[in-house]
């Protein structure tokens, strides 16, 4: 009987539990034995392995976070740490591991394969949606909705008090959340990496806007480009207007996954089990244009040019609609 492990790694994302549930039940359905590895790669190093059955994943489909817990393991980045992790794989007789996580998690899985031939299949789960080989990663759209809900509420004060609000959203290097909440929340502007338009241009636009009667602004900042307090300071100094910074932070990672993410997680869990039954390894399952796609980790961790192009297109629409 094949025995697989499941772990969640890196930043938690809403829908990770739905993926754990799907992998566990699909694997059991296919006659496999399932072990849960707690705290991601760190738990693999420390041999934190638990038995899983169909009932271990009851009532978690709609819960945020991850029942397996997650971590960013610095020890796994060392060869010695990976050696210890390999010993756990051997000790528990794990044939394959399903790694639910993002970019860093897949980099780790790839090195693990190269050094110790540990077989893994990845499921993309990160609110950043910064992985190539899948149009969406689990949790990203729930995070957009969470940030949007906050921005809709902030708008009431923005318009009542006629101020400029600078709202920072998560996204490390990729502005998936910023671009979407900018468009869906009717922001006046979005600051994000790889855009030529900069803060100085924006201050000039604000001054011009005031002259023609515009009174309030919502500016979304993607964390990869600057922090909300620093952007707010610059705008205040240049324009002399009332400006408030808001950092939405980790609320974007929490909460119940939206239907979209539950469905995505359930599909990818199913696909991951199929992929490992077919003998795939060192690769990630994803959905591209509604079709299953298996992408080697080496490709998955590269920047996705198509996603960047789409971001730029959506941003152009935001600017037109903000006039
Ligand atoms: O990768 C998800 C993410 O939330 C990023 O958007 C953010 O930059 C980072 O994780 C924050 O990490 P941590 O929770 O470790 O502070």
PDB file of N, CA, C and O in Angstrom, residues 186-224:
ATOM      1  N   UNK A 186     -12.569  50.688  -6.792  1.00  0.00           N
ATOM      2  CA  UNK A 186     -12.665  52.036  -7.370  1.00  0.00           C
ATOM      3  C   UNK A 186     -11.562  52.965  -6.885  1.00  0.00           C
ATOM      4  O   UNK A 186     -11.790  54.168  -6.681  1.00  0.00           O
ATOM      5  N   UNK A 187     -10.363  52.428  -6.700  1.00  0.00           N
ATOM      6  CA  UNK A 187      -9.254  53.273  -6.229  1.00  0.00           C
ATOM      7  C   UNK A 187      -8.874  54.298  -7.291  1.00  0.00           C
ATOM      8  O   UNK A 187      -9.057  54.065  -8.488  1.00  0.00           O
ATOM      9  N   UNK A 188      -8.363  55.426  -6.819  1.00  0.00           N
ATOM     10  CA  UNK A 188      -7.893  56.447  -7.759  1.00  0.00           C
ATOM     11  C   UNK A 188      -6.562  56.015  -8.376  1.00  0.00           C
ATOM     12  O   UNK A 188      -6.251  56.347  -9.509  1.00  0.00           O
ATOM     13  N   UNK A 189      -5.779  55.308  -7.584  1.00  0.00           N
ATOM     14  CA  UNK A 189      -4.490  54.853  -8.110  1.00  0.00           C
ATOM     15  C   UNK A 189      -3.964  53.624  -7.377  1.00  0.00           C
ATOM     16  O   UNK A 189      -4.415  53.323  -6.276  1.00  0.00           O
ATOM     17  N   UNK A 190      -3.036  52.954  -8.056  1.00  0.00           N
ATOM     18  CA  UNK A 190      -2.393  51.777  -7.467  1.00  0.00           C
ATOM     19  C   UNK A 190      -0.889  51.922  -7.686  1.00  0.00           C
ATOM     20  O   UNK A 190      -0.452  52.177  -8.802  1.00  0.00           O
ATOM     21  N   UNK A 191      -0.138  51.797  -6.609  1.00  0.00           N
ATOM     22  CA  UNK A 191       1.327  51.800  -6.758  1.00  0.00           C
ATOM     23  C   UNK A 191       1.804  50.361  -6.673  1.00  0.00           C
ATOM     24  O   UNK A 191       1.521  49.669  -5.692  1.00  0.00           O
ATOM     25  N   UNK A 192       2.522  49.921  -7.693  1.00  0.00           N
ATOM     26  CA  UNK A 192       2.978  48.531  -7.687  1.00  0.00           C
ATOM     27  C   UNK A 192       4.320  48.404  -8.403  1.00  0.00           C
ATOM     28  O   UNK A 192       4.680  49.260  -9.205  1.00  0.00           O
ATOM     29  N   UNK A 193       5.082  47.338  -8.090  1.00  0.00           N
ATOM     30  CA  UNK A 193       6.385  47.184  -8.751  1.00  0.00           C
ATOM     31  C   UNK A 193       6.206  47.044 -10.266  1.00  0.00           C
ATOM     32  O   UNK A 193       5.125  46.702 -10.724  1.00  0.00           O
ATOM     33  N   UNK A 194       7.224  47.240 -10.961  1.00  0.00           N
ATOM     34  CA  UNK A 194       7.321  47.212 -12.427  1.00  0.00           C
ATOM     35  C   UNK A 194       6.318  48.116 -13.147  1.00  0.00           C
ATOM     36  O   UNK A 194       5.891  47.844 -14.235  1.00  0.00           O
ATOM     37  N   UNK A 195       5.970  49.237 -12.501  1.00  0.00           N
ATOM     38  CA  UNK A 195       5.163  50.242 -13.196  1.00  0.00           C
ATOM     39  C   UNK A 195       5.998  51.522 -13.255  1.00  0.00           C
ATOM     40  O   UNK A 195       6.580  51.924 -12.246  1.00  0.00           O
ATOM     41  N   UNK A 196       6.044  52.146 -14.427  1.00  0.00           N
ATOM     42  CA  UNK A 196       6.889  53.337 -14.565  1.00  0.00           C
ATOM     43  C   UNK A 196       6.314  54.535 -13.816  1.00  0.00           C
ATOM     44  O   UNK A 196       7.024  55.407 -13.357  1.00  0.00           O
ATOM     45  N   UNK A 197       5.009  54.567 -13.726  1.00  0.00           N
ATOM     46  CA  UNK A 197       4.325  55.657 -13.028  1.00  0.00           C
ATOM     47  C   UNK A 197       4.776  55.638 -11.570  1.00  0.00           C
ATOM     48  O   UNK A 197       4.685  54.616 -10.893  1.00  0.00           O
ATOM     49  N   UNK A 198       5.283  56.768 -11.074  1.00  0.00           N
ATOM     50  CA  UNK A 198       5.797  56.729  -9.707  1.00  0.00           C
ATOM     51  C   UNK A 198       5.069  57.706  -8.789  1.00  0.00           C
ATOM     52  O   UNK A 198       4.147  58.420  -9.199  1.00  0.00           O
ATOM     53  N   UNK A 199       5.515  57.777  -7.581  1.00  0.00           N
ATOM     54  CA  UNK A 199       4.815  58.569  -6.561  1.00  0.00           C
ATOM     55  C   UNK A 199       4.842  60.077  -6.874  1.00  0.00           C
ATOM     56  O   UNK A 199       3.906  60.806  -6.568  1.00  0.00           O
ATOM     57  N   UNK A 200       5.932  60.510  -7.521  1.00  0.00           N
ATOM     58  CA  UNK A 200       6.018  61.926  -7.875  1.00  0.00           C
ATOM     59  C   UNK A 200       4.926  62.280  -8.897  1.00  0.00           C
ATOM     60  O   UNK A 200       4.242  63.294  -8.761  1.00  0.00           O
ATOM     61  N   UNK A 201       4.763  61.411  -9.902  1.00  0.00           N
ATOM     62  CA  UNK A 201       3.701  61.636 -10.905  1.00  0.00           C
ATOM     63  C   UNK A 201       2.352  61.683 -10.199  1.00  0.00           C
ATOM     64  O   UNK A 201       1.485  62.495 -10.528  1.00  0.00           O
ATOM     65  N   UNK A 202       2.196  60.795  -9.234  1.00  0.00           N
ATOM     66  CA  UNK A 202       0.907  60.703  -8.563  1.00  0.00           C
ATOM     67  C   UNK A 202       0.609  61.979  -7.762  1.00  0.00           C
ATOM     68  O   UNK A 202      -0.513  62.490  -7.769  1.00  0.00           O
ATOM     69  N   UNK A 203       1.633  62.530  -7.092  1.00  0.00           N
ATOM     70  CA  UNK A 203       1.426  63.770  -6.322  1.00  0.00           C
ATOM     71  C   UNK A 203       0.978  64.896  -7.258  1.00  0.00           C
ATOM     72  O   UNK A 203       0.109  65.703  -6.916  1.00  0.00           O
ATOM     73  N   UNK A 204       1.581  64.943  -8.430  1.00  0.00           N
ATOM     74  CA  UNK A 204       1.183  65.990  -9.396  1.00  0.00           C
ATOM     75  C   UNK A 204      -0.272  65.800  -9.804  1.00  0.00           C
ATOM     76  O   UNK A 204      -1.035  66.757  -9.906  1.00  0.00           O
ATOM     77  N   UNK A 205      -0.650  64.551 -10.046  1.00  0.00           N
ATOM     78  CA  UNK A 205      -2.049  64.256 -10.418  1.00  0.00           C
ATOM     79  C   UNK A 205      -3.007  64.680  -9.307  1.00  0.00           C
ATOM     80  O   UNK A 205      -4.102  65.173  -9.562  1.00  0.00           O
ATOM     81  N   UNK A 206      -2.583  64.476  -8.059  1.00  0.00           N
ATOM     82  CA  UNK A 206      -3.452  64.837  -6.927  1.00  0.00           C
ATOM     83  C   UNK A 206      -3.637  66.362  -6.879  1.00  0.00           C
ATOM     84  O   UNK A 206      -4.755  66.871  -6.735  1.00  0.00           O
ATOM     85  N   UNK A 207      -2.527  67.082  -7.052  1.00  0.00           N
ATOM     86  CA  UNK A 207      -2.613  68.551  -7.017  1.00  0.00           C
ATOM     87  C   UNK A 207      -3.521  69.058  -8.149  1.00  0.00           C
ATOM     88  O   UNK A 207      -4.408  69.887  -7.945  1.00  0.00           O
ATOM     89  N   UNK A 208      -3.335  68.465  -9.328  1.00  0.00           N
ATOM     90  CA  UNK A 208      -4.185  68.855 -10.471  1.00  0.00           C
ATOM     91  C   UNK A 208      -5.648  68.508 -10.197  1.00  0.00           C
ATOM     92  O   UNK A 208      -6.558  69.293 -10.465  1.00  0.00           O
ATOM     93  N   UNK A 209      -5.859  67.322  -9.662  1.00  0.00           N
ATOM     94  CA  UNK A 209      -7.213  66.856  -9.352  1.00  0.00           C
ATOM     95  C   UNK A 209      -7.930  67.802  -8.404  1.00  0.00           C
ATOM     96  O   UNK A 209      -9.109  68.118  -8.579  1.00  0.00           O
ATOM     97  N   UNK A 210      -7.207  68.250  -7.369  1.00  0.00           N
ATOM     98  CA  UNK A 210      -7.812  69.188  -6.404  1.00  0.00           C
ATOM     99  C   UNK A 210      -8.264  70.472  -7.111  1.00  0.00           C
ATOM    100  O   UNK A 210      -9.324  71.023  -6.813  1.00  0.00           O
ATOM    101  N   UNK A 211      -7.441  70.914  -8.052  1.00  0.00           N
ATOM    102  CA  UNK A 211      -7.756  72.158  -8.760  1.00  0.00           C
ATOM    103  C   UNK A 211      -9.066  72.035  -9.533  1.00  0.00           C
ATOM    104  O   UNK A 211      -9.779  73.013  -9.731  1.00  0.00           O
ATOM    105  N   UNK A 212      -9.356  70.820  -9.989  1.00  0.00           N
ATOM    106  CA  UNK A 212     -10.594  70.673 -10.763  1.00  0.00           C
ATOM    107  C   UNK A 212     -11.725  70.055  -9.902  1.00  0.00           C
ATOM    108  O   UNK A 212     -12.691  69.507 -10.404  1.00  0.00           O
ATOM    109  N   UNK A 213     -11.564  70.142  -8.603  1.00  0.00           N
ATOM    110  CA  UNK A 213     -12.679  69.818  -7.711  1.00  0.00           C
ATOM    111  C   UNK A 213     -12.727  68.424  -7.127  1.00  0.00           C
ATOM    112  O   UNK A 213     -13.688  68.047  -6.463  1.00  0.00           O
ATOM    113  N   UNK A 214     -11.680  67.638  -7.333  1.00  0.00           N
ATOM    114  CA  UNK A 214     -11.684  66.296  -6.732  1.00  0.00           C
ATOM    115  C   UNK A 214     -11.300  66.409  -5.257  1.00  0.00           C
ATOM    116  O   UNK A 214     -10.381  67.138  -4.903  1.00  0.00           O
ATOM    117  N   UNK A 215     -12.032  65.697  -4.403  1.00  0.00           N
ATOM    118  CA  UNK A 215     -11.804  65.928  -2.975  1.00  0.00           C
ATOM    119  C   UNK A 215     -11.232  64.744  -2.187  1.00  0.00           C
ATOM    120  O   UNK A 215     -10.647  64.918  -1.134  1.00  0.00           O
ATOM    121  N   UNK A 216     -11.432  63.536  -2.696  1.00  0.00           N
ATOM    122  CA  UNK A 216     -10.910  62.412  -1.903  1.00  0.00           C
ATOM    123  C   UNK A 216     -10.246  61.378  -2.808  1.00  0.00           C
ATOM    124  O   UNK A 216     -10.591  61.257  -3.982  1.00  0.00           O
ATOM    125  N   UNK A 217      -9.320  60.666  -2.223  1.00  0.00           N
ATOM    126  CA  UNK A 217      -8.560  59.661  -2.989  1.00  0.00           C
ATOM    127  C   UNK A 217      -8.386  58.378  -2.181  1.00  0.00           C
ATOM    128  O   UNK A 217      -8.157  58.440  -0.973  1.00  0.00           O
ATOM    129  N   UNK A 218      -8.481  57.267  -2.884  1.00  0.00           N
ATOM    130  CA  UNK A 218      -8.020  56.007  -2.305  1.00  0.00           C
ATOM    131  C   UNK A 218      -6.852  55.544  -3.159  1.00  0.00           C
ATOM    132  O   UNK A 218      -6.985  55.383  -4.381  1.00  0.00           O
ATOM    133  N   UNK A 219      -5.712  55.378  -2.507  1.00  0.00           N
ATOM    134  CA  UNK A 219      -4.527  54.913  -3.228  1.00  0.00           C
ATOM    135  C   UNK A 219      -4.108  53.574  -2.634  1.00  0.00           C
ATOM    136  O   UNK A 219      -3.867  53.472  -1.425  1.00  0.00           O
ATOM    137  N   UNK A 220      -4.067  52.567  -3.472  1.00  0.00           N
ATOM    138  CA  UNK A 220      -3.673  51.232  -3.015  1.00  0.00           C
ATOM    139  C   UNK A 220      -2.178  51.060  -3.288  1.00  0.00           C
ATOM    140  O   UNK A 220      -1.697  51.378  -4.379  1.00  0.00           O
ATOM    141  N   UNK A 221      -1.469  50.595  -2.273  1.00  0.00           N
ATOM    142  CA  UNK A 221      -0.031  50.364  -2.446  1.00  0.00           C
ATOM    143  C   UNK A 221       0.260  48.884  -2.237  1.00  0.00           C
ATOM    144  O   UNK A 221      -0.151  48.298  -1.235  1.00  0.00           O
ATOM    145  N   UNK A 222       0.963  48.283  -3.182  1.00  0.00           N
ATOM    146  CA  UNK A 222       1.357  46.886  -3.023  1.00  0.00           C
ATOM    147  C   UNK A 222       2.633  46.867  -2.181  1.00  0.00           C
ATOM    148  O   UNK A 222       3.564  47.622  -2.450  1.00  0.00           O
ATOM    149  N   UNK A 223       2.674  46.015  -1.179  1.00  0.00           N
ATOM    150  CA  UNK A 223       3.780  46.064  -0.204  1.00  0.00           C
ATOM    151  C   UNK A 223       5.171  45.981  -0.843  1.00  0.00           C
ATOM    152  O   UNK A 223       6.134  46.478  -0.272  1.00  0.00           O
ATOM    153  N   UNK A 224       5.251  45.390  -2.010  1.00  0.00           N
ATOM    154  CA  UNK A 224       6.554  45.218  -2.659  1.00  0.00           C
ATOM    155  C   UNK A 224       7.146  46.520  -3.170  1.00  0.00           C
ATOM    156  O   UNK A 224       8.327  46.581  -3.504  1.00  0.00           O
TER     157      UNK A 224
END
